PDB file of C-alpha atoms and ligand atoms in Angstrom:
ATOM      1  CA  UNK A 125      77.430 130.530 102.877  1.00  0.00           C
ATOM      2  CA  UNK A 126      78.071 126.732 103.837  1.00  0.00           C
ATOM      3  CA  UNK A 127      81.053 126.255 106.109  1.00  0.00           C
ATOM      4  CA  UNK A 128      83.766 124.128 105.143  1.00  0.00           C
ATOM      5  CA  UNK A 129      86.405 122.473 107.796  1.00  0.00           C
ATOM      6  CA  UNK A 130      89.432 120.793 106.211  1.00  0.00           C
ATOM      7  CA  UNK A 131      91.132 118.018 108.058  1.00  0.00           C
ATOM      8  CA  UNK A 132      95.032 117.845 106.512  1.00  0.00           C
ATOM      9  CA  UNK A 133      98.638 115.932 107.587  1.00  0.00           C
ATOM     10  CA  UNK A 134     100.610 116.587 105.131  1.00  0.00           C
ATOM     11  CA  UNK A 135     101.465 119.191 101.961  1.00  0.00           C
ATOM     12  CA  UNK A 136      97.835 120.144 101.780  1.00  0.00           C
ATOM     13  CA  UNK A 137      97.648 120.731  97.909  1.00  0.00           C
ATOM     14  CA  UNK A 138      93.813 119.495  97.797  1.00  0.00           C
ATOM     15  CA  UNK A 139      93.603 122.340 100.097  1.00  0.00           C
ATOM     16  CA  UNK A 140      95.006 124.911  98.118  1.00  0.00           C
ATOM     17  CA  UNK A 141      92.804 123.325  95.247  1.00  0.00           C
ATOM     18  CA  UNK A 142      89.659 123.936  97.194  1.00  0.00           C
ATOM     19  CA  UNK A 143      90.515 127.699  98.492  1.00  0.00           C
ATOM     20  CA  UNK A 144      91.655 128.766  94.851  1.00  0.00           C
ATOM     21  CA  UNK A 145      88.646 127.048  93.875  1.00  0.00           C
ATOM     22  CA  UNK A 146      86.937 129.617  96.554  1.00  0.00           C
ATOM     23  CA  UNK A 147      88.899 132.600  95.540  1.00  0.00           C
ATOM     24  CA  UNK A 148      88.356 132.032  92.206  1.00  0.00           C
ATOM     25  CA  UNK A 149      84.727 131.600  92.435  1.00  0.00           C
ATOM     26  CA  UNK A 150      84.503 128.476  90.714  1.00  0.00           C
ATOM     27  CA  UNK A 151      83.549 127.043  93.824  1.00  0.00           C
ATOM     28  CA  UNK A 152      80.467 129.390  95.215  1.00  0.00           C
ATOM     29  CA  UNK A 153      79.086 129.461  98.261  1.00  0.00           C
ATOM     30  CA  UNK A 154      81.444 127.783 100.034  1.00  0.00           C
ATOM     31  CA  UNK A 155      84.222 129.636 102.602  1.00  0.00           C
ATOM     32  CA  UNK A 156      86.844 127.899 105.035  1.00  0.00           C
ATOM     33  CA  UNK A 157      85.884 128.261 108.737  1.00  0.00           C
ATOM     34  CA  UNK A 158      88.760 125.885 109.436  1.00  0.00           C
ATOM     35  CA  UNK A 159      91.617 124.480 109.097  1.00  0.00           C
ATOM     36  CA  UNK A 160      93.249 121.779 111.154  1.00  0.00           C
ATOM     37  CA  UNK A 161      95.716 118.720 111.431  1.00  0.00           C
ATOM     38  CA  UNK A 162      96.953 115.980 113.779  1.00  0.00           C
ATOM     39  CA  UNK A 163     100.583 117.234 112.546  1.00  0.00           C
ATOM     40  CA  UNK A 164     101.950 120.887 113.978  1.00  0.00           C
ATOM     41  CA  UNK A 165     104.027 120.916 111.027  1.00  0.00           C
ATOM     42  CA  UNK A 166     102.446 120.283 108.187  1.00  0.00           C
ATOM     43  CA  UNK A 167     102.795 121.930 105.382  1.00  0.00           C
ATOM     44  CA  UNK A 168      99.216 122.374 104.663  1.00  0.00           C
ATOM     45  CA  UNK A 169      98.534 124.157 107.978  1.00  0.00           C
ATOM     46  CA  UNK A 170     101.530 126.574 107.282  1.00  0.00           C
ATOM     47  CA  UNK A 171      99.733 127.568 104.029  1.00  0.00           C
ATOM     48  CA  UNK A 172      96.939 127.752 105.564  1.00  0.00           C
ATOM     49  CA  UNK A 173      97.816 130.348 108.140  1.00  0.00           C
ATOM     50  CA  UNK A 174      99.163 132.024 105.027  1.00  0.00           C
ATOM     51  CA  UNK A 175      96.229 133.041 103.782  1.00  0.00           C
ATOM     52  CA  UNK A 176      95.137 134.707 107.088  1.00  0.00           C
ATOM     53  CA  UNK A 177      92.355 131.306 107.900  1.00  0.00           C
ATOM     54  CA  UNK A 178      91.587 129.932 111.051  1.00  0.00           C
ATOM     55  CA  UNK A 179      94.703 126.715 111.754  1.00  0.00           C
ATOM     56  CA  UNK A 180      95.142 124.251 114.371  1.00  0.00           C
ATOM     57  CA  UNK A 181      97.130 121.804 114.818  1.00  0.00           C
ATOM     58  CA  UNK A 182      95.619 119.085 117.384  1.00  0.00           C
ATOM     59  CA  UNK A 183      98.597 116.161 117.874  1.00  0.00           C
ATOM     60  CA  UNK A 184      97.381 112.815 117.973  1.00  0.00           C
ATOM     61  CA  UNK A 185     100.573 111.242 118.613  1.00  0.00           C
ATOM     62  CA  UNK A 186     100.417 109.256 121.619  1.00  0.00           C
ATOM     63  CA  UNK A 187      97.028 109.804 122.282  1.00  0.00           C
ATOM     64  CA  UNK A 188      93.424 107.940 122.417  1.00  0.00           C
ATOM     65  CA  UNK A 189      91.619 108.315 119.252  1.00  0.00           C
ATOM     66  CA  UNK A 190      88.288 108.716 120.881  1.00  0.00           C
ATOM     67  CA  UNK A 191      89.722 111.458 123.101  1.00  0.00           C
ATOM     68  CA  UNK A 192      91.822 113.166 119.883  1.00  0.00           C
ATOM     69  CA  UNK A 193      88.838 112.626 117.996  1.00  0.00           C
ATOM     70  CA  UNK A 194      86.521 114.487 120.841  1.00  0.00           C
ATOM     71  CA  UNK A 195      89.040 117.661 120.563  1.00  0.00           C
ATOM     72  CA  UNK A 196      88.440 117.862 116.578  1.00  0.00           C
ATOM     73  CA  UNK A 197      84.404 117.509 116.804  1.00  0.00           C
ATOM     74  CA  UNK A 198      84.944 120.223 119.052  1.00  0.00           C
ATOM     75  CA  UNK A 199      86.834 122.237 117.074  1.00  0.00           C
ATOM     76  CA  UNK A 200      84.884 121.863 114.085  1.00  0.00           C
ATOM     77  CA  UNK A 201      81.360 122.592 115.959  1.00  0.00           C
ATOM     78  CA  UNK A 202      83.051 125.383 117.357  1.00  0.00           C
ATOM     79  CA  UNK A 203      83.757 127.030 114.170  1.00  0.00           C
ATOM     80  CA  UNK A 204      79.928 126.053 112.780  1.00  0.00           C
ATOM     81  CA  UNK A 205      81.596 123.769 110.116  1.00  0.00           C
ATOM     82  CA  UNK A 206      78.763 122.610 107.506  1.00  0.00           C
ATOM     83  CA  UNK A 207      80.543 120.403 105.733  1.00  0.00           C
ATOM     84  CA  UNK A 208      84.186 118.482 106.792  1.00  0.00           C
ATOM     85  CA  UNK A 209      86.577 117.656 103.795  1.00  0.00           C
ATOM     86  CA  UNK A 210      89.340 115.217 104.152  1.00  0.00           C
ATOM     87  CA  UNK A 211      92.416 115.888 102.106  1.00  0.00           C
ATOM     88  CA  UNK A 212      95.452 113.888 103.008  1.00  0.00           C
ATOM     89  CA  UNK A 213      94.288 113.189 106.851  1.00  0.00           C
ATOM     90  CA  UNK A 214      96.312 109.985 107.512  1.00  0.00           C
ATOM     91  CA  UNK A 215      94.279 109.224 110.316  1.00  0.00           C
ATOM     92  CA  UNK A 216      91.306 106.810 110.654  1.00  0.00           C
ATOM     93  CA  UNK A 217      87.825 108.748 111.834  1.00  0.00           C
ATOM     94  CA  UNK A 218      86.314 107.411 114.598  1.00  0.00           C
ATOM     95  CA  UNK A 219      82.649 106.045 114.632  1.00  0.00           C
ATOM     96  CA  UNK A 220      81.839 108.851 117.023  1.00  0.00           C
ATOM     97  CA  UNK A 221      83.436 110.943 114.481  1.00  0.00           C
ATOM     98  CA  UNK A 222      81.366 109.839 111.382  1.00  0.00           C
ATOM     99  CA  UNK A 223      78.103 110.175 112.862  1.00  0.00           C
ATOM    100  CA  UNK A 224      78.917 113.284 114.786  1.00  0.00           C
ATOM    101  CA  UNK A 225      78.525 114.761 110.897  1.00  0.00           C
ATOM    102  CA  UNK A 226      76.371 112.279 108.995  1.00  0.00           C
ATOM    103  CA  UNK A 227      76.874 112.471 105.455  1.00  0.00           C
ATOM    104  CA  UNK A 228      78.486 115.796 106.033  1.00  0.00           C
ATOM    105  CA  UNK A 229      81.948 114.124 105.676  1.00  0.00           C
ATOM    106  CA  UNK A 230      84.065 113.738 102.123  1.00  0.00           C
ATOM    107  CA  UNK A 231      87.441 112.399 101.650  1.00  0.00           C
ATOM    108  CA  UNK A 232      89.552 112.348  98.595  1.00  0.00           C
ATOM    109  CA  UNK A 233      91.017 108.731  97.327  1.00  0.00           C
ATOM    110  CA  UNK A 234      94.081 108.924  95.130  1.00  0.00           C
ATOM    111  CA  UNK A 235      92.242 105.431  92.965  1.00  0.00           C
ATOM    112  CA  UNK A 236      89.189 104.696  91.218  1.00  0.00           C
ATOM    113  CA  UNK A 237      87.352 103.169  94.099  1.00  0.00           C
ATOM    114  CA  UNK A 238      86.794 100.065  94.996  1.00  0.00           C
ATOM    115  CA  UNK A 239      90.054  99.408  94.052  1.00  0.00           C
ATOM    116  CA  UNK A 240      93.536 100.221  95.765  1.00  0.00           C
ATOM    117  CA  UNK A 241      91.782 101.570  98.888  1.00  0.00           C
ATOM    118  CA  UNK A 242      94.459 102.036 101.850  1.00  0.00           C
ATOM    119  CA  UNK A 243      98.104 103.631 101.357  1.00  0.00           C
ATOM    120  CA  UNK A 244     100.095 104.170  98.602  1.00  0.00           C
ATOM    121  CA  UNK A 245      96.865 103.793  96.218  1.00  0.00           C
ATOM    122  CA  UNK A 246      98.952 104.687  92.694  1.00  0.00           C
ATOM    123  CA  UNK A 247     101.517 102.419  92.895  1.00  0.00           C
ATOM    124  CA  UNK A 248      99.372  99.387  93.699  1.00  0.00           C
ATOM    125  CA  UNK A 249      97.356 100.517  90.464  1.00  0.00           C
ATOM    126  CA  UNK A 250     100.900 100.773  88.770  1.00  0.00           C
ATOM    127  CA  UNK A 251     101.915  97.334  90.753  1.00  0.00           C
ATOM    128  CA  UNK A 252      98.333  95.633  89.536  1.00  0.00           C
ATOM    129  CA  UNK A 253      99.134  96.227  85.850  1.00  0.00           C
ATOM    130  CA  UNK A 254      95.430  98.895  85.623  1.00  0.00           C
ATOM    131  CA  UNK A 255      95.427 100.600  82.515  1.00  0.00           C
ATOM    132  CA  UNK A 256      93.323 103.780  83.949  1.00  0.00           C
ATOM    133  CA  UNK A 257      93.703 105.181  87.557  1.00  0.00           C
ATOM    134  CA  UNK A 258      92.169 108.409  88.896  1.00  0.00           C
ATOM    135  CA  UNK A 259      90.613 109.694  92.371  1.00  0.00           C
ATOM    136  CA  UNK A 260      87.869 109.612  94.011  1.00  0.00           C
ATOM    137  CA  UNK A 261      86.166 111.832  96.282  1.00  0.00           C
ATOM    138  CA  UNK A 262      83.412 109.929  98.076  1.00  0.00           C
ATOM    139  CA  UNK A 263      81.308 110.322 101.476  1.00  0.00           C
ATOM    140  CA  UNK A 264      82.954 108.859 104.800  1.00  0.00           C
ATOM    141  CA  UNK A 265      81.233 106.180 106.643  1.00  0.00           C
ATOM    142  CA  UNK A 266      82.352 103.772 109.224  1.00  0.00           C
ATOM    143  CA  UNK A 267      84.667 101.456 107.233  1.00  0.00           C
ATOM    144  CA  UNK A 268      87.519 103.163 105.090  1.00  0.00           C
ATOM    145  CA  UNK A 269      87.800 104.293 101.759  1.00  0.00           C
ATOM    146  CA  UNK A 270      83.692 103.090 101.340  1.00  0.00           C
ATOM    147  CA  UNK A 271      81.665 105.671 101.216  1.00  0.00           C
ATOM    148  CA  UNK A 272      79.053 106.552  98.238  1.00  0.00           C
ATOM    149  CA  UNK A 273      81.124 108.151  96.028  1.00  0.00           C
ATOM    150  CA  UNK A 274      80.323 111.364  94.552  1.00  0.00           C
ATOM    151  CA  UNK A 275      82.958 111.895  91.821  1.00  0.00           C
ATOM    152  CA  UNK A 276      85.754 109.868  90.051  1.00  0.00           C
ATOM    153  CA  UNK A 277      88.092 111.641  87.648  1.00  0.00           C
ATOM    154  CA  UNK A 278      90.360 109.256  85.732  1.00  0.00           C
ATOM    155  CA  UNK A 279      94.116 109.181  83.747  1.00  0.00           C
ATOM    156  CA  UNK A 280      95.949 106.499  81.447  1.00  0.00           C
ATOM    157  CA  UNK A 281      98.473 104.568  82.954  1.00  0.00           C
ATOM    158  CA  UNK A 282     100.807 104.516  80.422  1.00  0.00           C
ATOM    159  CA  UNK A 283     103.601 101.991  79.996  1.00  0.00           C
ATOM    160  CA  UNK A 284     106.507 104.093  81.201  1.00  0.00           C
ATOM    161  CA  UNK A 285     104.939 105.582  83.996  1.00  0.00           C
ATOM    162  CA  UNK A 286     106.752 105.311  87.516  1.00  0.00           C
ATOM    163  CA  UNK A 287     104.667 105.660  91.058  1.00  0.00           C
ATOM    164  CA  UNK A 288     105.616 109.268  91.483  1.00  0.00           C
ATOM    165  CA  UNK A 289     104.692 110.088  87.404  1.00  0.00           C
ATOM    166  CA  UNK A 290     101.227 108.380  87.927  1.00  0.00           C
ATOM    167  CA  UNK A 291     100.816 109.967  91.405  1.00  0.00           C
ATOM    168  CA  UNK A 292     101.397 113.511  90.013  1.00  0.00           C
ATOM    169  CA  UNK A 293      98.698 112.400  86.963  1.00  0.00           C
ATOM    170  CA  UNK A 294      96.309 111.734  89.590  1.00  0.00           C
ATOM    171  CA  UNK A 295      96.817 114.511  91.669  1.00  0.00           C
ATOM    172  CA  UNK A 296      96.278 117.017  89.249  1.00  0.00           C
ATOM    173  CA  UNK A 297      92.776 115.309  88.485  1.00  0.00           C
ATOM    174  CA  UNK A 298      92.387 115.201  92.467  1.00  0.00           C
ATOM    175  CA  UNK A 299      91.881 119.029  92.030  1.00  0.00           C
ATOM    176  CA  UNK A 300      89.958 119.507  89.770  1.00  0.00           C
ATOM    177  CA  UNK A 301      87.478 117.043  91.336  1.00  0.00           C
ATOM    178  CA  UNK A 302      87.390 118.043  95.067  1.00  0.00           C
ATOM    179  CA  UNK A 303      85.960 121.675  94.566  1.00  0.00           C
ATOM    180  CA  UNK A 304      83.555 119.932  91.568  1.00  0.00           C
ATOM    181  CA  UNK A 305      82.346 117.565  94.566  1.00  0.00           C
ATOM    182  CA  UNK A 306      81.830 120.196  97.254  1.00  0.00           C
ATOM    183  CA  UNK A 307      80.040 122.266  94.475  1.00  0.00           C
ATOM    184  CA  UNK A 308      77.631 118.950  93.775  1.00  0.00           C
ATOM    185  CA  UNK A 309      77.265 118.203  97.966  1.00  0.00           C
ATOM    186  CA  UNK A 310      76.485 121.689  99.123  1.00  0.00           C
ATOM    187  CA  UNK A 311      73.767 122.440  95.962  1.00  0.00           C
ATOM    188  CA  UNK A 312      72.031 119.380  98.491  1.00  0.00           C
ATOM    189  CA  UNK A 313      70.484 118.156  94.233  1.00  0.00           C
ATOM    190  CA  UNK A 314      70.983 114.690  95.148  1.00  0.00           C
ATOM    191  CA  UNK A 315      69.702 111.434  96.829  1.00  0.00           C
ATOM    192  CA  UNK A 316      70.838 108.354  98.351  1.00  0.00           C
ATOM    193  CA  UNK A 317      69.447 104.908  95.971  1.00  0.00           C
ATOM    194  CA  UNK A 318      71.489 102.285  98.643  1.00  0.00           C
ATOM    195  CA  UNK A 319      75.183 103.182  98.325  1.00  0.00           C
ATOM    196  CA  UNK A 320      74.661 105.496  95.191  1.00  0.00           C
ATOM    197  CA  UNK A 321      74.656 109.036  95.345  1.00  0.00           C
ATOM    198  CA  UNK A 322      72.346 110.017  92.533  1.00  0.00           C
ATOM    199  CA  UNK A 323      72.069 113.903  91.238  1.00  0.00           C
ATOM    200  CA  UNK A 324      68.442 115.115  90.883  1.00  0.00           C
ATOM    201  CA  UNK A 325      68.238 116.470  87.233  1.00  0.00           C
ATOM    202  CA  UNK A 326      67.592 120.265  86.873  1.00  0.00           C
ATOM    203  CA  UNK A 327      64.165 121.843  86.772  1.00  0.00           C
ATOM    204  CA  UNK A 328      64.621 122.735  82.734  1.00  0.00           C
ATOM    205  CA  UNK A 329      65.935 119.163  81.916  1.00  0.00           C
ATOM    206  CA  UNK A 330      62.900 117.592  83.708  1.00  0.00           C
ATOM    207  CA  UNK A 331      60.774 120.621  81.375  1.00  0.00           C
ATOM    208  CA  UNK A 332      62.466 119.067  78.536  1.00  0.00           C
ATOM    209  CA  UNK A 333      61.866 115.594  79.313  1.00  0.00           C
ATOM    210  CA  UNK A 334      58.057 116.462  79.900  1.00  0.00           C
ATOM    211  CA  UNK A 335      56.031 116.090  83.120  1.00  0.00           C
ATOM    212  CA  UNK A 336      56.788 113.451  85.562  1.00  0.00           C
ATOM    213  CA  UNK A 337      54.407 110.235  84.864  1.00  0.00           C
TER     214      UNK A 337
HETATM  215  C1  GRF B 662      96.235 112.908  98.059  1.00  0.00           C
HETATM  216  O1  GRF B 662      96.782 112.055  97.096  1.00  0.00           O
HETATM  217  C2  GRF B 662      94.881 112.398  98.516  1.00  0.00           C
HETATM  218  O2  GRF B 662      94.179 111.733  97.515  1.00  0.00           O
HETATM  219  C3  GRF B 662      95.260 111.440  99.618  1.00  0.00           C
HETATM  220  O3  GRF B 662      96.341 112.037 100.267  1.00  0.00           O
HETATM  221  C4  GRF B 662      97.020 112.902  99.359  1.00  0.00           C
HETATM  222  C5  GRF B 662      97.055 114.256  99.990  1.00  0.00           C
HETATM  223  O4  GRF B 662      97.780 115.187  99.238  1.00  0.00           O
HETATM  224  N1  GRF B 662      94.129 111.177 100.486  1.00  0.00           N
HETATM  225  P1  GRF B 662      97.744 116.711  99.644  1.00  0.00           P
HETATM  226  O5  GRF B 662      98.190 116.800 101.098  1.00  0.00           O
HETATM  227  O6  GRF B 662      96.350 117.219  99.448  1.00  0.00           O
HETATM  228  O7  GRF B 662      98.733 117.376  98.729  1.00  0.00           O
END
């Protein structure tokens, strides 16, 4: 069973995506050793507690990053995380933090990546006139919103479409890919070709294709 520690500041919904996901064993293997957030009163870590998981809230306000970030890589090694998922952390990860869990980090993008990284992602798509937007869930590295990205899920953007109408599009696609991309990261059937991540094709597709030259 690979370990799963979800960072959260807000309503947590990609949370409750990913433990449904769990519950409902559509996402296998996978169980929540953790759940925590730089905000004591998010919603995400009320839900969590909810279901009877481990929650902590570790402030940030007012303090260092490297010393907040310390406390969380702490926490997570504590509970033997595996794997750390992002989903709605407002908070920047320190390099420390990154390469405290190399390419054991994901994050969840409300836009098609490269484009619209930073806040408010679906109303610059709306703003920039893009007739598709979607989400992203993609490794974390040291610069933001950059990682390799593992999957993209898309919706029309259709002409009378607001911000919030095109944010609650997306979001609906955001769970549905999240579990899909912890599923695809813990099965470890990939490789790194520069900044793609690149699934390694099944045992009976390679039979079908014939041996390997
Ligand atoms: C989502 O739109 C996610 O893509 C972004 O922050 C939002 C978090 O929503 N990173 P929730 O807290 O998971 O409901």
């Amino acid at each position: 069973m690979k370990r799963l520690g979800i960072l959260l500041s807000g309503r947590g919904s990609n949370f409750v995506a990913i433990a449904s996901a769990i519950r409902e064993r559509r996402l296998l293997g996978a169980e929540i050793a953790v759940v925590l957030s730089n905000q004591a009163d998010a919603a995400g870590l009320t839900a969590a507690r909810e279901m009877g998981l481990a929650a902590f809230a570790v402030p940030s306000a007012g303090r260092k990053r490297a010393e907040h970030d310390a406390e969380m890589i702490a926490r997570l090694h504590q509970h033997r995380v595996d794997l750390v998922c992002l989903a709605g952390y407002m908070r920047i990860l320190s390099a420390e933090f990154v390469r405290a869990f190399p390419n054991r980090i994901l994050n969840i993008h409300p836009s098609l990546l490269p484009a619209f990284p930073g806040l408010d992602a679906q109303a610059q798509a709306l703003e920039y006139g893009a007739k598709v937007a979607g989400c992203t869930v993609h490794f974390v590295d040291e610069a933001v919103d950059h990682g390799a990205i593992v999957v993209q899920r898309t919706v029309p953007v259709l002409d009378d479409d607001t911000a919030e109408s095109l944010a609650a599009k997306v979001l609906e696609q955001e769970h549905i890919a999240y579990p899909e991309a912890i599923m695809r990261v813990l099965s470890g059937d990939f490789r790194f070709e520069g900044r793609r991540y690149v699934r390694r094709a099944k045992p009976s597709t390679r039979r079908l294709r014939g041996p390997e030259p």
